[in-house]
Amino acid sequence: MMESVGVYRFCGCTAKNKMKCDSRWEMTASETAPTSAYSSPARSLGDTGITPLSPSHIVNDTDPNVSEQQTFLVVVAIDFGTTSSGYAYSFTKEPECIHVMRRWEGGDPGVSNQKTPTTILLTPERKFHSFGYAARDFYHDLDPNEAKQWLYLEKFKMKLHTTGDLTMDTELTAANGKKVKALEIFAYALQYFKEQALKELSDQAGSEFENSDVRWVITVPAIWKQPAKQFMRQAAYQAGLASPENSEQLIIALEPEAASIYCRKLRLHQMTDLSSKAAVNGYSSSDTVGAGFAQAKEHIRRNRQSRTFLVENVIGEIWSELEEGDKYVVVDSGGGTVDLTVHQIRLPEGHLKELYKATGGPYGSLGVDYEFEKLLCKIFGEDFIEQFKIKRPAAWVDLMIAFESRKRAAAPDRTNPLNITLPFSFIDYYKKFRGHSVEHALRKSNVDFVKWSSQGMLRMSPDAMNALFKPTIDSIIEHLRDLFQKPEVSTVKFLFLVGGFAEAPLLQQAVQAAFGDKCRVIIPQDVGLTILKGAVLFGLDPAVIKVRRSPLTYGVGVLNRYVEGKHPPEKLLVKDGTRWCTDVFDKFISADQSVALGELVKRSYTPAKPSQLVIVINIYSSELDDVSFITDPGVKKCGTLRLDLTGASSTNVPARREIQTLMQFGDTEIKATAIDIATSKSVKVGIDFLNY
């Protein structure tokens, strides 16, 4: 049996007494306070008892290794979106040139094809077949009976946000109802982008491009919880982008941070200022906001013709108006989520400080699709729609593609109806299912703003389409209103609206109407590619984000001397007449606390006996700031440091043996280290939210 370890605080003992304490200390998992039936994790697991050295010291400094970055020839960023995905890259010798990937075959009319749909197709044997437009088109062309055997998945990224107990075994459901491991699907998708990017880079260079030459950046929503961010890293390892041994090759970037990095480079001609009172971009103050929307659409249209973007190595004009301490909000509205991040400018370099922890929610453009589905259920019946999705999965995909194209034509000032083509199999299957026609269903449904056209189309009035946007846009505005109530956000100068959903004029108008009097609302011209290009810039210079907010409270489980009246009786552990309090949460950092990039927090502990062979330190996290014990609600174990203390001669080991524990914060991943000061032995661990 492994020798159990006791580590404790020397509270007011003399040196002689300390030695005496050491020699008497023995702890076994079975020994508990005689008065308590309570089972503590420390006892039930046979865990070590550790206690901080007294006086405990905390040293905040920056890891010197942070600046010693590995050199890469190119940075490739992958924007893995809910509805569409893409990649962009920049050679480190030409950081001012950002190249967006090759055009995709099979793009939809009215939809930008600088990204491809986040859709994946597996063969009936569950092997990767295709991704994006290719997956969708192949699936569409399959015989309906054959299609039922294939596994087609779309919009699956949201599963990482909505799954509360995410693990490596979490499953996704394909269109045919079959289950498949989420990790496999994400790894297949990332491997596809890896192969596409390396092929394009090799073609450009005229010689084979090695994966080791690439620094990869993958974007994730800032509001994702830590398990989801870690899941994406694990999928990238499985896809071969990087490895745990060479983790520096992969950076997980937060989407609104990437947008923020890009926005600070914007020149006046690269954006639309919806709040402009003065002449900007050729528009005078007498021009209406509607002109701003038209201009934004024109920017988007023009921008689709180009694949290479020049990013000048300057601070843009908007940024030059910002002074030390000025604040701005980035509203990243994508397919699945809306992410709100508040940043503060730090001069002279223009570094960014996260001022208020990221907030947001599932208020992406998918919400509009769900409203359309609800409308179809109201007209044709929920039972029919559910059956149709299962029996004719490819036709359902067709219908949603047709809707996506018309959805993008919605605008505040639109007056003519929007026509949505119903697939023939929808019309045919409905007649078989109900025994009457689609036209009959529309007449009976009392949905007066949706009509049937003789050409086989649903004709939606502009008001009907706008109503589909309303719940999602209302949620975004309400969330922003809550954010603007916070004292930290009260004096914001700019609001940058980015992400694919930010192309929607209805959202632009709503944000301008609600917040145009509080700050200037700015939309980058290539709004759907803002995050992708910012992620490339982040990969070129990861140190641009200087200060983040910790999303969680972190600490370790320790023993402290038991204090009558302060500590609960059930936590009492008696050892040879010494009374200990078990399961104490010794805090390293609090939720929402500011942390600098690469910041190290150090704490020192001591083992009870110099002869101790192994020390185990368990790391815990909580979303709450006020945590006293590792048994408090919401506290989760997320790491274990197991340090082997054998190998040191007893003459070299001081009686007061110091085990130094370090946590490195500020990056999107967190690392912990334990060092035995006497022998310089150390052990490292990444904080793990998926396997505990």
PDB file of C-alpha atoms in Angstrom, residues 385-551:
ATOM      1  CA  ILE A 385     -42.254  17.825 -39.718  1.00  0.00           C
ATOM      2  CA  GLU A 386     -40.595  15.344 -37.328  1.00  0.00           C
ATOM      3  CA  GLN A 387     -41.460  12.425 -39.649  1.00  0.00           C
ATOM      4  CA  PHE A 388     -40.315  14.315 -42.748  1.00  0.00           C
ATOM      5  CA  LYS A 389     -36.918  15.087 -41.162  1.00  0.00           C
ATOM      6  CA  ILE A 390     -36.391  11.368 -40.423  1.00  0.00           C
ATOM      7  CA  LYS A 391     -37.861   9.902 -43.646  1.00  0.00           C
ATOM      8  CA  ARG A 392     -36.533  12.512 -46.105  1.00  0.00           C
ATOM      9  CA  PRO A 393     -33.408  13.914 -44.406  1.00  0.00           C
ATOM     10  CA  ALA A 394     -31.797  15.158 -47.631  1.00  0.00           C
ATOM     11  CA  ALA A 395     -34.982  17.004 -48.664  1.00  0.00           C
ATOM     12  CA  TRP A 396     -35.122  18.678 -45.238  1.00  0.00           C
ATOM     13  CA  VAL A 397     -31.547  19.902 -45.791  1.00  0.00           C
ATOM     14  CA  ASP A 398     -32.655  21.262 -49.194  1.00  0.00           C
ATOM     15  CA  LEU A 399     -35.525  23.162 -47.611  1.00  0.00           C
ATOM     16  CA  MET A 400     -33.249  24.764 -44.997  1.00  0.00           C
ATOM     17  CA  ILE A 401     -30.748  25.774 -47.720  1.00  0.00           C
ATOM     18  CA  ALA A 402     -33.576  27.512 -49.584  1.00  0.00           C
ATOM     19  CA  PHE A 403     -34.578  29.280 -46.379  1.00  0.00           C
ATOM     20  CA  GLU A 404     -30.977  30.337 -45.615  1.00  0.00           C
ATOM     21  CA  SER A 405     -30.704  32.142 -48.942  1.00  0.00           C
ATOM     22  CA  ARG A 406     -33.986  34.070 -48.402  1.00  0.00           C
ATOM     23  CA  LYS A 407     -33.132  34.751 -44.757  1.00  0.00           C
ATOM     24  CA  ARG A 408     -30.122  36.741 -45.960  1.00  0.00           C
ATOM     25  CA  ALA A 409     -32.401  38.906 -48.116  1.00  0.00           C
ATOM     26  CA  ALA A 410     -34.389  40.103 -45.089  1.00  0.00           C
ATOM     27  CA  ALA A 411     -34.016  43.825 -44.418  1.00  0.00           C
ATOM     28  CA  PRO A 412     -35.853  46.523 -42.396  1.00  0.00           C
ATOM     29  CA  ASP A 413     -37.019  48.401 -45.501  1.00  0.00           C
ATOM     30  CA  ARG A 414     -37.994  45.430 -47.676  1.00  0.00           C
ATOM     31  CA  THR A 415     -41.489  45.642 -49.200  1.00  0.00           C
ATOM     32  CA  ASN A 416     -41.781  42.683 -51.618  1.00  0.00           C
ATOM     33  CA  PRO A 417     -42.429  39.091 -50.444  1.00  0.00           C
ATOM     34  CA  LEU A 418     -39.735  36.427 -50.053  1.00  0.00           C
ATOM     35  CA  ASN A 419     -40.313  33.146 -51.906  1.00  0.00           C
ATOM     36  CA  ILE A 420     -39.082  29.865 -50.403  1.00  0.00           C
ATOM     37  CA  THR A 421     -39.136  26.855 -52.719  1.00  0.00           C
ATOM     38  CA  LEU A 422     -40.577  23.705 -51.149  1.00  0.00           C
ATOM     39  CA  PRO A 423     -38.832  20.514 -52.374  1.00  0.00           C
ATOM     40  CA  PHE A 424     -41.094  18.265 -54.464  1.00  0.00           C
ATOM     41  CA  SER A 425     -40.661  15.445 -51.935  1.00  0.00           C
ATOM     42  CA  PHE A 426     -42.071  17.753 -49.221  1.00  0.00           C
ATOM     43  CA  ILE A 427     -45.233  18.384 -51.243  1.00  0.00           C
ATOM     44  CA  ASP A 428     -45.498  14.707 -52.211  1.00  0.00           C
ATOM     45  CA  TYR A 429     -44.815  13.310 -48.727  1.00  0.00           C
ATOM     46  CA  TYR A 430     -47.285  15.740 -47.131  1.00  0.00           C
ATOM     47  CA  LYS A 431     -50.070  14.569 -49.470  1.00  0.00           C
ATOM     48  CA  LYS A 432     -49.340  10.918 -48.548  1.00  0.00           C
ATOM     49  CA  PHE A 433     -49.080  11.732 -44.853  1.00  0.00           C
ATOM     50  CA  ARG A 434     -52.198  13.897 -44.486  1.00  0.00           C
ATOM     51  CA  GLY A 435     -54.299  12.976 -47.508  1.00  0.00           C
ATOM     52  CA  HIS A 436     -54.620  16.578 -48.676  1.00  0.00           C
ATOM     53  CA  SER A 437     -52.413  19.215 -50.337  1.00  0.00           C
ATOM     54  CA  VAL A 438     -49.869  21.683 -48.974  1.00  0.00           C
ATOM     55  CA  GLU A 439     -52.059  24.488 -50.325  1.00  0.00           C
ATOM     56  CA  HIS A 440     -54.986  23.143 -48.282  1.00  0.00           C
ATOM     57  CA  ALA A 441     -52.798  23.099 -45.151  1.00  0.00           C
ATOM     58  CA  LEU A 442     -51.860  26.754 -45.656  1.00  0.00           C
ATOM     59  CA  ARG A 443     -55.489  27.807 -46.061  1.00  0.00           C
ATOM     60  CA  LYS A 444     -56.500  25.929 -42.890  1.00  0.00           C
ATOM     61  CA  SER A 445     -53.571  27.107 -40.754  1.00  0.00           C
ATOM     62  CA  ASN A 446     -54.758  30.718 -40.260  1.00  0.00           C
ATOM     63  CA  VAL A 447     -51.161  31.886 -40.799  1.00  0.00           C
ATOM     64  CA  ASP A 448     -52.231  34.821 -42.963  1.00  0.00           C
ATOM     65  CA  PHE A 449     -48.772  36.256 -43.706  1.00  0.00           C
ATOM     66  CA  VAL A 450     -47.586  33.058 -45.474  1.00  0.00           C
ATOM     67  CA  LYS A 451     -49.263  32.289 -48.791  1.00  0.00           C
ATOM     68  CA  TRP A 452     -48.932  29.543 -51.383  1.00  0.00           C
ATOM     69  CA  SER A 453     -47.648  30.407 -54.829  1.00  0.00           C
ATOM     70  CA  SER A 454     -48.710  28.365 -57.863  1.00  0.00           C
ATOM     71  CA  GLN A 455     -44.994  27.863 -58.692  1.00  0.00           C
ATOM     72  CA  GLY A 456     -44.622  25.632 -55.613  1.00  0.00           C
ATOM     73  CA  MET A 457     -43.309  28.238 -53.231  1.00  0.00           C
ATOM     74  CA  LEU A 458     -44.107  29.617 -49.799  1.00  0.00           C
ATOM     75  CA  ARG A 459     -44.560  33.383 -50.139  1.00  0.00           C
ATOM     76  CA  MET A 460     -43.628  35.141 -46.915  1.00  0.00           C
ATOM     77  CA  SER A 461     -44.395  38.796 -46.343  1.00  0.00           C
ATOM     78  CA  PRO A 462     -41.395  40.884 -45.172  1.00  0.00           C
ATOM     79  CA  ASP A 463     -43.138  41.260 -41.784  1.00  0.00           C
ATOM     80  CA  ALA A 464     -43.408  37.474 -41.496  1.00  0.00           C
ATOM     81  CA  MET A 465     -39.688  37.057 -42.161  1.00  0.00           C
ATOM     82  CA  ASN A 466     -38.794  39.866 -39.758  1.00  0.00           C
ATOM     83  CA  ALA A 467     -40.919  38.180 -37.080  1.00  0.00           C
ATOM     84  CA  LEU A 468     -38.666  35.092 -37.341  1.00  0.00           C
ATOM     85  CA  PHE A 469     -35.661  37.265 -36.421  1.00  0.00           C
ATOM     86  CA  LYS A 470     -37.376  39.028 -33.532  1.00  0.00           C
ATOM     87  CA  PRO A 471     -36.931  36.536 -30.622  1.00  0.00           C
ATOM     88  CA  THR A 472     -33.199  36.111 -31.322  1.00  0.00           C
ATOM     89  CA  ILE A 473     -32.518  39.821 -31.841  1.00  0.00           C
ATOM     90  CA  ASP A 474     -34.566  40.690 -28.731  1.00  0.00           C
ATOM     91  CA  SER A 475     -32.415  38.277 -26.696  1.00  0.00           C
ATOM     92  CA  ILE A 476     -29.216  39.920 -27.988  1.00  0.00           C
ATOM     93  CA  ILE A 477     -30.473  43.439 -27.227  1.00  0.00           C
ATOM     94  CA  GLU A 478     -31.654  42.397 -23.755  1.00  0.00           C
ATOM     95  CA  HIS A 479     -28.282  40.804 -23.016  1.00  0.00           C
ATOM     96  CA  LEU A 480     -26.503  43.952 -24.175  1.00  0.00           C
ATOM     97  CA  ARG A 481     -28.777  46.123 -22.020  1.00  0.00           C
ATOM     98  CA  ASP A 482     -27.826  44.013 -18.973  1.00  0.00           C
ATOM     99  CA  LEU A 483     -24.164  44.407 -19.854  1.00  0.00           C
ATOM    100  CA  PHE A 484     -24.446  48.188 -20.191  1.00  0.00           C
ATOM    101  CA  GLN A 485     -25.880  48.326 -16.654  1.00  0.00           C
ATOM    102  CA  LYS A 486     -22.531  47.127 -15.235  1.00  0.00           C
ATOM    103  CA  PRO A 487     -20.363  49.914 -13.812  1.00  0.00           C
ATOM    104  CA  GLU A 488     -17.339  48.654 -15.799  1.00  0.00           C
ATOM    105  CA  VAL A 489     -19.243  49.115 -19.049  1.00  0.00           C
ATOM    106  CA  SER A 490     -20.890  52.449 -18.408  1.00  0.00           C
ATOM    107  CA  THR A 491     -18.431  54.589 -20.396  1.00  0.00           C
ATOM    108  CA  VAL A 492     -17.913  52.483 -23.521  1.00  0.00           C
ATOM    109  CA  LYS A 493     -16.761  54.461 -26.596  1.00  0.00           C
ATOM    110  CA  PHE A 494     -17.335  51.920 -29.365  1.00  0.00           C
ATOM    111  CA  LEU A 495     -19.415  48.833 -30.051  1.00  0.00           C
ATOM    112  CA  PHE A 496     -17.940  46.590 -32.743  1.00  0.00           C
ATOM    113  CA  LEU A 497     -20.537  44.313 -34.326  1.00  0.00           C
ATOM    114  CA  VAL A 498     -18.831  41.261 -35.884  1.00  0.00           C
ATOM    115  CA  GLY A 499     -19.535  37.645 -36.868  1.00  0.00           C
ATOM    116  CA  GLY A 500     -21.665  36.131 -39.625  1.00  0.00           C
ATOM    117  CA  PHE A 501     -25.007  37.170 -38.117  1.00  0.00           C
ATOM    118  CA  ALA A 502     -23.767  40.789 -38.000  1.00  0.00           C
ATOM    119  CA  GLU A 503     -24.331  40.857 -41.788  1.00  0.00           C
ATOM    120  CA  ALA A 504     -28.082  40.904 -41.061  1.00  0.00           C
ATOM    121  CA  PRO A 505     -29.409  44.474 -41.554  1.00  0.00           C
ATOM    122  CA  LEU A 506     -32.202  43.717 -39.045  1.00  0.00           C
ATOM    123  CA  LEU A 507     -29.629  43.076 -36.301  1.00  0.00           C
ATOM    124  CA  GLN A 508     -27.575  46.123 -37.332  1.00  0.00           C
ATOM    125  CA  GLN A 509     -30.632  48.370 -37.123  1.00  0.00           C
ATOM    126  CA  ALA A 510     -31.722  46.966 -33.739  1.00  0.00           C
ATOM    127  CA  VAL A 511     -28.266  47.466 -32.173  1.00  0.00           C
ATOM    128  CA  GLN A 512     -27.957  50.987 -33.577  1.00  0.00           C
ATOM    129  CA  ALA A 513     -31.458  51.944 -32.369  1.00  0.00           C
ATOM    130  CA  ALA A 514     -30.810  50.606 -28.849  1.00  0.00           C
ATOM    131  CA  PHE A 515     -27.222  51.757 -28.257  1.00  0.00           C
ATOM    132  CA  GLY A 516     -26.405  54.407 -30.859  1.00  0.00           C
ATOM    133  CA  ASP A 517     -26.887  57.130 -28.233  1.00  0.00           C
ATOM    134  CA  LYS A 518     -24.461  55.443 -25.796  1.00  0.00           C
ATOM    135  CA  CYS A 519     -21.561  54.612 -28.113  1.00  0.00           C
ATOM    136  CA  ARG A 520     -20.559  54.450 -31.769  1.00  0.00           C
ATOM    137  CA  VAL A 521     -21.655  51.260 -33.535  1.00  0.00           C
ATOM    138  CA  ILE A 522     -18.965  50.068 -35.957  1.00  0.00           C
ATOM    139  CA  ILE A 523     -19.226  47.224 -38.481  1.00  0.00           C
ATOM    140  CA  PRO A 524     -16.052  46.004 -40.254  1.00  0.00           C
ATOM    141  CA  GLN A 525     -16.574  45.731 -44.002  1.00  0.00           C
ATOM    142  CA  ASP A 526     -15.833  41.970 -44.164  1.00  0.00           C
ATOM    143  CA  VAL A 527     -17.775  41.294 -41.021  1.00  0.00           C
ATOM    144  CA  GLY A 528     -18.059  37.530 -41.527  1.00  0.00           C
ATOM    145  CA  LEU A 529     -14.270  37.154 -41.834  1.00  0.00           C
ATOM    146  CA  THR A 530     -13.293  39.487 -38.977  1.00  0.00           C
ATOM    147  CA  ILE A 531     -12.709  36.664 -36.483  1.00  0.00           C
ATOM    148  CA  LEU A 532     -10.776  34.565 -38.975  1.00  0.00           C
ATOM    149  CA  LYS A 533      -8.377  37.389 -39.822  1.00  0.00           C
ATOM    150  CA  GLY A 534      -8.027  38.440 -36.184  1.00  0.00           C
ATOM    151  CA  ALA A 535      -7.169  34.840 -35.280  1.00  0.00           C
ATOM    152  CA  VAL A 536      -4.294  34.931 -37.798  1.00  0.00           C
ATOM    153  CA  LEU A 537      -3.004  38.158 -36.209  1.00  0.00           C
ATOM    154  CA  PHE A 538      -3.300  36.552 -32.764  1.00  0.00           C
ATOM    155  CA  GLY A 539      -1.243  33.559 -33.945  1.00  0.00           C
ATOM    156  CA  LEU A 540       1.451  35.934 -35.217  1.00  0.00           C
ATOM    157  CA  ASP A 541       1.556  37.765 -31.859  1.00  0.00           C
ATOM    158  CA  PRO A 542      -0.167  35.854 -29.013  1.00  0.00           C
ATOM    159  CA  ALA A 543       1.096  38.372 -26.447  1.00  0.00           C
ATOM    160  CA  VAL A 544      -1.217  41.125 -27.761  1.00  0.00           C
ATOM    161  CA  ILE A 545      -3.822  40.146 -25.141  1.00  0.00           C
ATOM    162  CA  LYS A 546      -2.113  41.144 -21.909  1.00  0.00           C
ATOM    163  CA  VAL A 547      -4.796  40.696 -19.253  1.00  0.00           C
ATOM    164  CA  ARG A 548      -7.712  38.289 -19.062  1.00  0.00           C
ATOM    165  CA  ARG A 549     -10.381  37.577 -16.478  1.00  0.00           C
ATOM    166  CA  SER A 550     -10.238  34.154 -14.874  1.00  0.00           C
ATOM    167  CA  PRO A 551     -13.537  32.377 -15.627  1.00  0.00           C
TER     168      PRO A 551
END
